[in-house]
XYZ file of C-alpha atoms in Angstrom:
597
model
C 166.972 172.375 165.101
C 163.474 171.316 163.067
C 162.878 172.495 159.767
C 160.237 174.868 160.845
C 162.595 176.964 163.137
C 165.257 176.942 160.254
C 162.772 178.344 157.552
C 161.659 181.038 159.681
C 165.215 182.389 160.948
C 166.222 182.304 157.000
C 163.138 184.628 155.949
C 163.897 186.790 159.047
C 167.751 187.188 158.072
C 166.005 188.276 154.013
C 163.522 190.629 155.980
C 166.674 192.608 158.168
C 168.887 193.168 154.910
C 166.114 194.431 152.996
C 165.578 196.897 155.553
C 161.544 196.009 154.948
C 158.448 195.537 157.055
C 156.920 191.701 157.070
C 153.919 193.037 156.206
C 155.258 194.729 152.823
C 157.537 191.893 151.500
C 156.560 190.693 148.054
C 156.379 187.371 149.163
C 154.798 185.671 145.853
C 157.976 187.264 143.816
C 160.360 185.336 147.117
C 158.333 182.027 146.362
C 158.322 181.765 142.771
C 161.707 183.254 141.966
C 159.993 185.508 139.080
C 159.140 189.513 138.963
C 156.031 191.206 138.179
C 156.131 191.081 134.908
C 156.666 187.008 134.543
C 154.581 186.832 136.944
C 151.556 188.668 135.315
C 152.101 186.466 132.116
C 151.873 183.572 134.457
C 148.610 184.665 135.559
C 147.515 185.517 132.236
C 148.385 181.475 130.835
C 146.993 180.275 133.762
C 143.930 182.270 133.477
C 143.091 180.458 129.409
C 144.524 177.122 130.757
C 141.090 177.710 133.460
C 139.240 178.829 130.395
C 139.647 176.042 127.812
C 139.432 173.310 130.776
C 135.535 174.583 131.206
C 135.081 174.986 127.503
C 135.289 170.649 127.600
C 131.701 170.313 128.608
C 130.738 166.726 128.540
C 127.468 167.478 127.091
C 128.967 169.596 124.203
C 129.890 168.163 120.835
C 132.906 169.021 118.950
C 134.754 169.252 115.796
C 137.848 167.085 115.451
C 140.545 166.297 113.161
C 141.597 162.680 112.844
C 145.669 163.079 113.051
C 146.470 159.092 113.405
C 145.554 155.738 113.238
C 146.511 153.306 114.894
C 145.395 149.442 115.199
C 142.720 149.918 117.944
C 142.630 153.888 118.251
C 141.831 157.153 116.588
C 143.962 159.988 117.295
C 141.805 162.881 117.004
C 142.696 166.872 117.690
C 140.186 169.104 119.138
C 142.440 172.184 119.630
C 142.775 170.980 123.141
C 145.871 171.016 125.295
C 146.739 167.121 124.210
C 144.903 165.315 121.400
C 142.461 162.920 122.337
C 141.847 159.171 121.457
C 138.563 157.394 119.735
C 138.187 153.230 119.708
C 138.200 152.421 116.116
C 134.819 149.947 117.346
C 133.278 152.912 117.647
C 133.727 153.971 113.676
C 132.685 150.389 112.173
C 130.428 152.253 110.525
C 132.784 153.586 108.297
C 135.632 151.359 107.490
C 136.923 154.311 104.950
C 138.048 156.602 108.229
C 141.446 157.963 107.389
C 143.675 160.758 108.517
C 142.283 164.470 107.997
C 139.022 163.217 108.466
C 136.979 165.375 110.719
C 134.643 163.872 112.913
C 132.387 164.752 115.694
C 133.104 163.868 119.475
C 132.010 164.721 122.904
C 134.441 164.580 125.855
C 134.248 160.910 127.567
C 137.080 161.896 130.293
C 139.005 164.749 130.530
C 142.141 162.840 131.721
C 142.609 158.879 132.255
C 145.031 157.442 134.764
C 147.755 158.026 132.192
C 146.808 162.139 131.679
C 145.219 160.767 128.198
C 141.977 162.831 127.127
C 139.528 159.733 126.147
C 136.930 161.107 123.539
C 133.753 159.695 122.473
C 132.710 159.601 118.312
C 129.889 157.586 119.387
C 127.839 159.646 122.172
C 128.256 162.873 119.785
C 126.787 160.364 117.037
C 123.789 159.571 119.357
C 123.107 163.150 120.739
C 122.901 164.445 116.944
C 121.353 161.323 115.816
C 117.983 161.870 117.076
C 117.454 165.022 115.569
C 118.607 163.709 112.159
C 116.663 160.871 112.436
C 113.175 162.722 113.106
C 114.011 164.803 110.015
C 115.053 162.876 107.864
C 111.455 160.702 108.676
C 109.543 163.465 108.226
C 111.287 163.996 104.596
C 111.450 161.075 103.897
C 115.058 160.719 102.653
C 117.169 157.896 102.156
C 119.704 156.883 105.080
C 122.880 154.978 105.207
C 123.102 152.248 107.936
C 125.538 149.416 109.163
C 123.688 146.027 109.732
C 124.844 144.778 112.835
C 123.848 141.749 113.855
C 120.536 139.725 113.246
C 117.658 139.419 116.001
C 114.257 137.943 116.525
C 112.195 138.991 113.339
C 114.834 140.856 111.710
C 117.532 142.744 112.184
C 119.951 145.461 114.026
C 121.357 148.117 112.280
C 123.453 151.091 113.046
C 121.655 154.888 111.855
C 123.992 157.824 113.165
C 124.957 155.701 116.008
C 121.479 154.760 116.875
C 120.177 151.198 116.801
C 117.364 150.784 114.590
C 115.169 147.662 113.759
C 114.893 146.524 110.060
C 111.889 143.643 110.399
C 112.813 140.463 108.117
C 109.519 141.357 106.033
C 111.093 144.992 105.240
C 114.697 143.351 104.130
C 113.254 142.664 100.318
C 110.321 142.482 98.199
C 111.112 139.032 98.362
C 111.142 136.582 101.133
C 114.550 136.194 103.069
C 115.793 132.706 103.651
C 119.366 133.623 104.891
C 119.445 136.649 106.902
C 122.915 136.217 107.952
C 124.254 137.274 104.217
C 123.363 140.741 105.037
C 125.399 141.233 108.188
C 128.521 143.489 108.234
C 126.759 145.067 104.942
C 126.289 149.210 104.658
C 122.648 149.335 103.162
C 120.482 151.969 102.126
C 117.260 152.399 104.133
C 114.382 154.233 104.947
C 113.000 155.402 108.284
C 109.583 154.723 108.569
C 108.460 154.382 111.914
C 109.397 156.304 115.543
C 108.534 155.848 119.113
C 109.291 159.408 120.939
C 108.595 157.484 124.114
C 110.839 154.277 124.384
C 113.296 156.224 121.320
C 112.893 153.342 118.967
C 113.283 153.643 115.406
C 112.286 150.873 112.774
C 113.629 151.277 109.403
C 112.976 149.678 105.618
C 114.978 148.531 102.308
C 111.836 147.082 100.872
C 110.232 150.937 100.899
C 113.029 151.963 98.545
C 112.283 149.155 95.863
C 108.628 148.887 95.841
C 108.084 152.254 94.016
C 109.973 150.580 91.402
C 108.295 147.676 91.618
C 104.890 149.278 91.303
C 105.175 150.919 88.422
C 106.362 147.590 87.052
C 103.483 145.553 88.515
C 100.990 147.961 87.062
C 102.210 147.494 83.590
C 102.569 143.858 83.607
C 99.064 143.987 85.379
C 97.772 145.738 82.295
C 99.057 143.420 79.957
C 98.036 140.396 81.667
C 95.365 137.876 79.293
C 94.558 134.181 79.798
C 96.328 131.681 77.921
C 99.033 134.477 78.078
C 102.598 132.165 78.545
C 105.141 134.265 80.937
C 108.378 133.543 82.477
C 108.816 133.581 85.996
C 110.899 132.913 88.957
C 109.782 130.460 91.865
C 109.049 132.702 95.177
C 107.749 130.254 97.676
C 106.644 126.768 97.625
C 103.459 125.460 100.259
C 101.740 122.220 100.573
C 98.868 123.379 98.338
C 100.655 125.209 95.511
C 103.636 127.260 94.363
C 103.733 131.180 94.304
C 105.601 132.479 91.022
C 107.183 136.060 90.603
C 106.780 137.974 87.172
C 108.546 140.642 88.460
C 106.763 142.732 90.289
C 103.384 140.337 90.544
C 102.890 137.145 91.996
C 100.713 134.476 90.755
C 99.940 131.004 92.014
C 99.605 127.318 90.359
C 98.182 125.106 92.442
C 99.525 122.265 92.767
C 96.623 119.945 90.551
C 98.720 122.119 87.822
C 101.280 121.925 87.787
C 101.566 118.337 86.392
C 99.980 115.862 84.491
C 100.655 113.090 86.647
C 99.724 113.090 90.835
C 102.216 114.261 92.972
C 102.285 114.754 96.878
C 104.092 117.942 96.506
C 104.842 120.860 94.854
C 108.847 120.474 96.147
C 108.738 117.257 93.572
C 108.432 119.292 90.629
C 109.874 122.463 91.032
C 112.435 124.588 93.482
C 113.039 127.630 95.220
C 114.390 129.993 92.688
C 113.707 128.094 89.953
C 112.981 130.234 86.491
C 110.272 128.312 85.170
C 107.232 128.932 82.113
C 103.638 129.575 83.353
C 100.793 130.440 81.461
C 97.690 132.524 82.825
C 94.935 130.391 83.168
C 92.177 133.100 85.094
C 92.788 136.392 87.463
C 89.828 138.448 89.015
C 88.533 141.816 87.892
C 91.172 143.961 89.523
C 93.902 140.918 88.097
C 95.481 140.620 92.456
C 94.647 136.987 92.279
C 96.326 135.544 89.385
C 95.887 131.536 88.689
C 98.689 130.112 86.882
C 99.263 126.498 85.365
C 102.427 124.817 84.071
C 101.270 121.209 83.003
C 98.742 123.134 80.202
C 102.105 123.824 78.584
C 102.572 120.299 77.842
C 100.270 117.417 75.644
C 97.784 115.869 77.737
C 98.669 112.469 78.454
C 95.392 111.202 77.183
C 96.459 112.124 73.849
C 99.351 109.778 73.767
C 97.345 107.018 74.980
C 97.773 103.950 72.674
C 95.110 103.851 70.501
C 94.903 100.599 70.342
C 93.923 100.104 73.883
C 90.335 98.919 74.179
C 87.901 97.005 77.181
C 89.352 93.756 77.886
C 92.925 93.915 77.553
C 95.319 93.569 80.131
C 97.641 96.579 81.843
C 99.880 97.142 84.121
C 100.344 100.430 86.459
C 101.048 101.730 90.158
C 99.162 102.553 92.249
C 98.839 106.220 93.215
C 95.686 106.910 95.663
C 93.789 105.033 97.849
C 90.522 105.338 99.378
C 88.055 102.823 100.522
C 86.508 102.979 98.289
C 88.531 102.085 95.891
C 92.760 102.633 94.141
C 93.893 104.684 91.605
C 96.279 103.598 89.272
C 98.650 105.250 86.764
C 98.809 103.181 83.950
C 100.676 106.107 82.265
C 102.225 109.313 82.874
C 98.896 111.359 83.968
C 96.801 108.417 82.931
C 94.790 106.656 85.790
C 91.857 104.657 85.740
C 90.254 103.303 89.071
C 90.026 100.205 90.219
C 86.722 99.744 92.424
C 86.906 97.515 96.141
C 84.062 95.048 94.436
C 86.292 94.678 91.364
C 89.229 93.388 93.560
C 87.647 90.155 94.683
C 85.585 88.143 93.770
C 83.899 88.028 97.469
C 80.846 90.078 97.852
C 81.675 90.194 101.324
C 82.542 94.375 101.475
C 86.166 95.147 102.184
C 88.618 97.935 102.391
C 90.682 98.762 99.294
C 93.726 98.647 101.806
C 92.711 95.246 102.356
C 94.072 94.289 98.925
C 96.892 97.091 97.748
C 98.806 99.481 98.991
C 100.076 102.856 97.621
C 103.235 102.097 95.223
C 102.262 98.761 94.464
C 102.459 97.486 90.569
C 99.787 95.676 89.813
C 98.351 94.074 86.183
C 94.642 94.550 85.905
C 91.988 94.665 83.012
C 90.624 97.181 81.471
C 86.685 97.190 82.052
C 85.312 100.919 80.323
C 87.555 103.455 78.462
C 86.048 106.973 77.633
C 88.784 108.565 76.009
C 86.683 111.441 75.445
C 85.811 111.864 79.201
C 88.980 110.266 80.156
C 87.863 108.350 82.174
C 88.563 104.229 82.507
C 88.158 101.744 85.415
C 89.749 98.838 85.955
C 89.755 95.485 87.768
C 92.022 93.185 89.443
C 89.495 90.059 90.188
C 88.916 89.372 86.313
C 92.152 87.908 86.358
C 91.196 85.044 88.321
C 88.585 82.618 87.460
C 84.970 83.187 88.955
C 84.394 80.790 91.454
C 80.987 80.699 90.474
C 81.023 79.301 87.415
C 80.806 75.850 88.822
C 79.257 76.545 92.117
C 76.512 73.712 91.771
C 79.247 70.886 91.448
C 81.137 72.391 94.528
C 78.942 73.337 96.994
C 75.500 71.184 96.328
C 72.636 71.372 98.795
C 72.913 69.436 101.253
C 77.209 68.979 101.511
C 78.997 69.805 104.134
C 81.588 72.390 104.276
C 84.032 74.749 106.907
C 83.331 78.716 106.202
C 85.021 81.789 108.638
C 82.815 84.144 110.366
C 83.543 87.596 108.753
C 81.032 89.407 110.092
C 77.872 89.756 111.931
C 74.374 91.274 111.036
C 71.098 91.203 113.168
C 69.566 88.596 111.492
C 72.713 86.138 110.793
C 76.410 85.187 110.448
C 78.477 86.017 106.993
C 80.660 83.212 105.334
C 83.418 82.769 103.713
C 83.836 79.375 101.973
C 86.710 80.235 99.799
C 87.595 83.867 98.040
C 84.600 84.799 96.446
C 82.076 82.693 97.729
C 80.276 84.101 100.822
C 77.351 81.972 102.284
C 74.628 83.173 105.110
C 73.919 81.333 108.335
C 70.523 82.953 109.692
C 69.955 83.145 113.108
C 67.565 80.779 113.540
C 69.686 77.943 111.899
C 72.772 78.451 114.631
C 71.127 76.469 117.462
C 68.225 73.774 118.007
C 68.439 75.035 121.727
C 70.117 78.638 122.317
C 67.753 81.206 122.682
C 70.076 83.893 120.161
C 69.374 87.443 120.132
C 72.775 88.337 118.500
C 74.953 86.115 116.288
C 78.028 87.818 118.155
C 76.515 85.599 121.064
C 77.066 82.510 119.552
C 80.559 83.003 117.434
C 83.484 85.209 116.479
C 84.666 86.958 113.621
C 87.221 84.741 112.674
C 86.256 81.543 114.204
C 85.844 78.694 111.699
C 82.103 76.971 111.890
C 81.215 73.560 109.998
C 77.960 74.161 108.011
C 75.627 72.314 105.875
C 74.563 74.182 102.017
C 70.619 74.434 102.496
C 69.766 76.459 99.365
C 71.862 77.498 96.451
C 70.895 80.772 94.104
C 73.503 80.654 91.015
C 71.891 84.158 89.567
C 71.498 86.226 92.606
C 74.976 84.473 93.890
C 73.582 83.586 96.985
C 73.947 80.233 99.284
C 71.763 79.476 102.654
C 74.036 77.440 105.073
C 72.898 75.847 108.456
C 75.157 75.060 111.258
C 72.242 73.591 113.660
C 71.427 70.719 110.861
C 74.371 69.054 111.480
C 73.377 67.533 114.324
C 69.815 66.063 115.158
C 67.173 68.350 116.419
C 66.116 67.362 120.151
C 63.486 68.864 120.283
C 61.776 65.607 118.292
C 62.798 63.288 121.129
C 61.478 66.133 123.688
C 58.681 66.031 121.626
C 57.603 62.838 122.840
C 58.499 63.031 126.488
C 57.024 66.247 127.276
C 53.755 65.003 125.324
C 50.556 66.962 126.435
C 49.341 65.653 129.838
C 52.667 63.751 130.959
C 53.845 65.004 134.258
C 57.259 66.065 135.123
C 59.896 67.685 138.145
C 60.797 70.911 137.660
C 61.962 74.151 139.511
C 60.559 77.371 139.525
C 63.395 79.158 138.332
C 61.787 83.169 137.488
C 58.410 84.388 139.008
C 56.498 87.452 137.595
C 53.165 88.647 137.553
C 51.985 86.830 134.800
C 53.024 83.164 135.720
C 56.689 81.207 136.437
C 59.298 79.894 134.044
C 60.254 76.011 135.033
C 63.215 74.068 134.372
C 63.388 70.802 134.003
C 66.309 67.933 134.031
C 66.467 68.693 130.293
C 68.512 72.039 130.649
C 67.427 73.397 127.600
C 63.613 72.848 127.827
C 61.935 75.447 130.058
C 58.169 75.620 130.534
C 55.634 78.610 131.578
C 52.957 78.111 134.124
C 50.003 80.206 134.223
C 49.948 82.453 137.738
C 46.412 80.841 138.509
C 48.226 77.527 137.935
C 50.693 77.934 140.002
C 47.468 77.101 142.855
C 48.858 74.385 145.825
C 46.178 72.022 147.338
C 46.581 73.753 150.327
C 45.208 77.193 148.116
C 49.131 78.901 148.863
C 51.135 79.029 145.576
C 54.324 78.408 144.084
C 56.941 80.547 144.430
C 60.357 81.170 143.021
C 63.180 78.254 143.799
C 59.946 75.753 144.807
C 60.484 71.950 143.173
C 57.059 70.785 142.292
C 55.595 68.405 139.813
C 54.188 69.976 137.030
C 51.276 68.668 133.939
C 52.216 69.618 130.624
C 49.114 71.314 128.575
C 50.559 72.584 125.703
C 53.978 71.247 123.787
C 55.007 73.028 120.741
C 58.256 71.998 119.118
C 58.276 74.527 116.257
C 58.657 77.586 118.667
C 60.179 75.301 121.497
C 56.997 76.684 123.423
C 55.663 74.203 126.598
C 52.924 75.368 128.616
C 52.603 73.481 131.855
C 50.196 73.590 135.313
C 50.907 72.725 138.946
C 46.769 72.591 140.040
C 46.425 70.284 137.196
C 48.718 67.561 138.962
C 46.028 66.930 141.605
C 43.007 68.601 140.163
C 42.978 66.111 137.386
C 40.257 64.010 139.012
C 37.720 66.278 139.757
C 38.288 67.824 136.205
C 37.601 64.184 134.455
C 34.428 63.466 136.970
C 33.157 67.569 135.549
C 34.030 66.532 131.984
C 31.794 63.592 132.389
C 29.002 65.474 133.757
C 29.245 67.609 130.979
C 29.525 65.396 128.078
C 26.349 63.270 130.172
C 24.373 66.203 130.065
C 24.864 67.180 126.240
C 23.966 63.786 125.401
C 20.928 63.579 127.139
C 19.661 67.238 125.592
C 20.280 65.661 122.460
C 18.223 62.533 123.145
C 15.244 64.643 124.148
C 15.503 66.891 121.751
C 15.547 63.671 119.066
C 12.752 62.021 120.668
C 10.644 65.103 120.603
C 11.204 65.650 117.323
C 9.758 61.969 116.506
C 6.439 62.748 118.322
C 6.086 65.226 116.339
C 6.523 63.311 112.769
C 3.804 60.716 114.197
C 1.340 63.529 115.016
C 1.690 65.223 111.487
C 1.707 62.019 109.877
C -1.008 61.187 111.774
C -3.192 64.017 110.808
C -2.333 63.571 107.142
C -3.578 60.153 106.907
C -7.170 61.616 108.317
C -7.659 64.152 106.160
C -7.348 62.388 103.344
């Protein structure tokens, strides 16, 4: 028999001893074993057990009572059938949560796995926050917040459970260097911006001090008068200066004062923090921009100069700039005196101060002009060396013969130098007997090393004339005499131009021009470029290695004698006549003299 069939026989054997219809049996009373009455109060707890369930809305906040703690958990009664729990991450915001606290939560989950009802602290903390947060911007109180954690610019921080951003400028009046001291900190802030749209809130510490800090800057302000000497505190160091706080107002020394003596920077003299003395040196009318100086608290080194120093005497310093012009040198704490590129060496040839020192050298030098009053001295380094001019005419005579180094090149000639100091000039002209030179960098190098010949010598302008081409004989006085005027030589027709031809000859470095009309074959045709012909020299001039030559000449030369001949007949016999003439006329006047008297 099933289970079914047994059931129903049992509630049919209940319905025939009660002597009752099916259809009026009190069949909740059979079920549940209770009467009327326990079963109205059933329906009555069962009815506020439906109640309180939809009184847990998950959008409405409530008031708890903290009731235990535990390591991870808050224990928190809301009055509910079972007490709830809270993560204690969510309450990091207040480390002083203890038992009997009341606190505000929202329903996370009515019932977990386990029948546990899970609150939240932290979504009734945001759904409130918002609120709070708009008015307490638009009051403009102060807020308590948790800083989180640090971020790009600044950093997180927990308001009411919302995450606001405190930008590193807003963390102090001060600049931050260590942003991480301030996490895990409860600081006090205020709210001072909010986007409705994207709900972001940006808050500020600085806001809170600078109140303060302005009523402080505007009476230091007012008291503020040059020469003035204040204590301050070192806010932030640059390349070009330091920035001092004196409290409240900032002030900068730049860094040409804030000592005596050259430094590269500011970082050498003073640091971060630092308390250090200032005096006021100049502001502007409304006193923002206020110049401060630290070395005017001290002597000027000129002061402790040694008196005794005077032109002429020998010192010893560093050196502490460089230019081209030229070094500095400290030949004293704050006391430098420049040493100028010509007063290095004797060498007139121009040079680079690097050439000869270098920065954090020591070097001894002499003292050359001192104006303590203008403090100013220079210096020089090549008055320790004899001048190597003094005896120049014994050394370098005119007409000796020496080995000088190209050092560099003008337009007009080739620099020099013989030994330090002594710097000679090779013009052009004197390079080659033969080279056509338009540019000395044609012939040499800078650097190469030339044998020359002293051909003048000027002890008060310091000057010496050298020739390189005078070493050797000039050919141009043996080409003198073969390429005499009307010799005739083989040469090649090496350029043609409108004008005429240029001609070489077997003598490479003799080249001759030929008139375009003389250029004339016997045939009438003429020359052109890459012909070998024979050629008359007209003209021959070995100063300006100028030769003038003529093709038609070669076989024209008779008929031009047998012309000349004609000519030189002719002019002869005019003059005859004309002296015979005048002879018949002397005999006629003296003639007529002798008959009248």
């Amino acid at each position: 028999m099933s289970e079914e069939t047994k059931n129903f026989n049992e509630e049919q054997e209940v319905l025939k001893n009660a002597n009752v219809a099916p259809e009026q049996f009190d069949w909740d009373s059979f079920e549940s074993g209770l009467d009327a009455e326990d079963r109205k109060e059933k329906s009555e707890l069962e009815k506020m057990y439906d109640t309180s369930l939809q009184e847990l809305d998950e959008n409405q906040v409530f008031k708890g009572r903290v009731v235990r703690l535990t390591d991870k958990e808050a224990i928190v009664d809301i009055n509910f059938k079972s007490e709830g729990v809270i993560s204690l991450n969510e309450f990091r915001y207040n480390p002083s949560l203890k038992e009997g606290d009341e606190v505000e939560v929202m329903v996370a989950q009515r019932e977990d796995k386990t029948g546990q009802l899970q609150l939240s602290h932290r979504k009734a903390r945001m759904l409130k926050a918002w609120d709070r947060v708009n008015e307490l911007h638009e009051t403009g109180e102060i807020v308590e917040g948790f800083v989180k954690s640090r971020t790009k610019g600044g950093m997180i921080v927990d308001v009411f459970g919302i995450e606001a951003f405190l930008p590193g400028s807003q963390i102090d009046v001060k600049p931050i260097r260590d942003y991480d001291q301030f996490v895990g900190k409860t600081m006090e802030f205020k709210i001072v911006k909010i986007n409705h749209e994207f709900k972001n809130v940006v808050v500020s510490h600085k806001a809170l001090i600078e109140a303060d800090i302005e009523d402080q800057k505007k009476e230091i302000i007012g008291q503020l008068e040059k020469g003035q000497v204040l204590e301050g505190v070192v806010k932030n160091i640059t390349s070009y200066g330091v920035f001092i706080d004196l409290g409240g107002v900032d002030g900068l020394i730049h860094i040409t004062d804030l000592s005596w003596s050259r430094i590269n920077h500011p970082s050498e003299v003073v640091q971060l923090d630092q308390k250090v003395n200032v005096v006021i040196l100049d502001f502007d009318d409304q006193k923002s921009r206020i110049q401060l100086g630290m070395k005017q608290l001290e002597p000027h080194p000129w002061e402790a100069l040694d008196a005794n120093l005077q032109v002429g005497d020998k010192i010893k310093g560093k050196v502490v700039v460089l230019a081209d012009y030229g070094a500095f040198v400290e030949v004293a704490p704050g006391v430098e005196g420049l040493i100028h590129v010509s007063e290095m060496s004797w060498s007139t040839h121009l040079r680079s101060a690097q050439d000869f020192v270098k920065i954090g050298d020591e070097v001894e030098c002499v003292v050359l002009t001192l104006d303590k009053e203008e403090r100013k001295m220079s210096l020089g380094m090549k008055q320790l060396t004899p001048d190597p001019w003094t005896d120049i005419t014994a050394k370098y005579p005119v007409g000796s013969q020496h080995k000088g180094t190209v050092r560099n090149f003008t337009n007009f000639g080739v620099f020099l130098e013989l030994e330090a100091g002594v710097d000679g000039l090779i013009y052009i002209s004197d390079l080659s007997w033969t080279k056509k030179i338009k540019h000395p960098s044609e012939f040499c190098s800078v650097g190469d090393v030339l044998d020359v010949v002293v051909l003048e010598l000027d002890t008060e302008a310091r000057r010496l004339s050298l020739g390189h081409k005078q070493l050797s004989e000039n050919p141009w006085d043996q080409y003198e005499a073969k390429y005499a005027e009307g010799t005739i030589h083989n040469g090649k027709i090496v350029q043609s131009f409108d004008k005429g031809a240029t001609v070489k000859f077997e003598d490479e470095e003799v080249e001759g021009f030929c008139p375009a009309r003389l250029l004339e074959k016997e045939d009438g045709s003429k020359l052109k470029k890459g012909d070998d012909a024979n050629f008359k020299v007209i003209e021959f001039n070995k100063e300006f290695k100028r030769v003038v030559v003529s093709h038609t000449g070669t076989f024209r030369e008779e008929e031009n004698r047998e012309e000349t001949e004609k000519q030189v007949k002719s002019q002869n016999q005019n003059v005859e006549k004309s002296t015979l003439g005048d002879l018949d006329q002397l005999q006629e006047l003296k003639r007529k003299m002798e008959e009248g008297n």
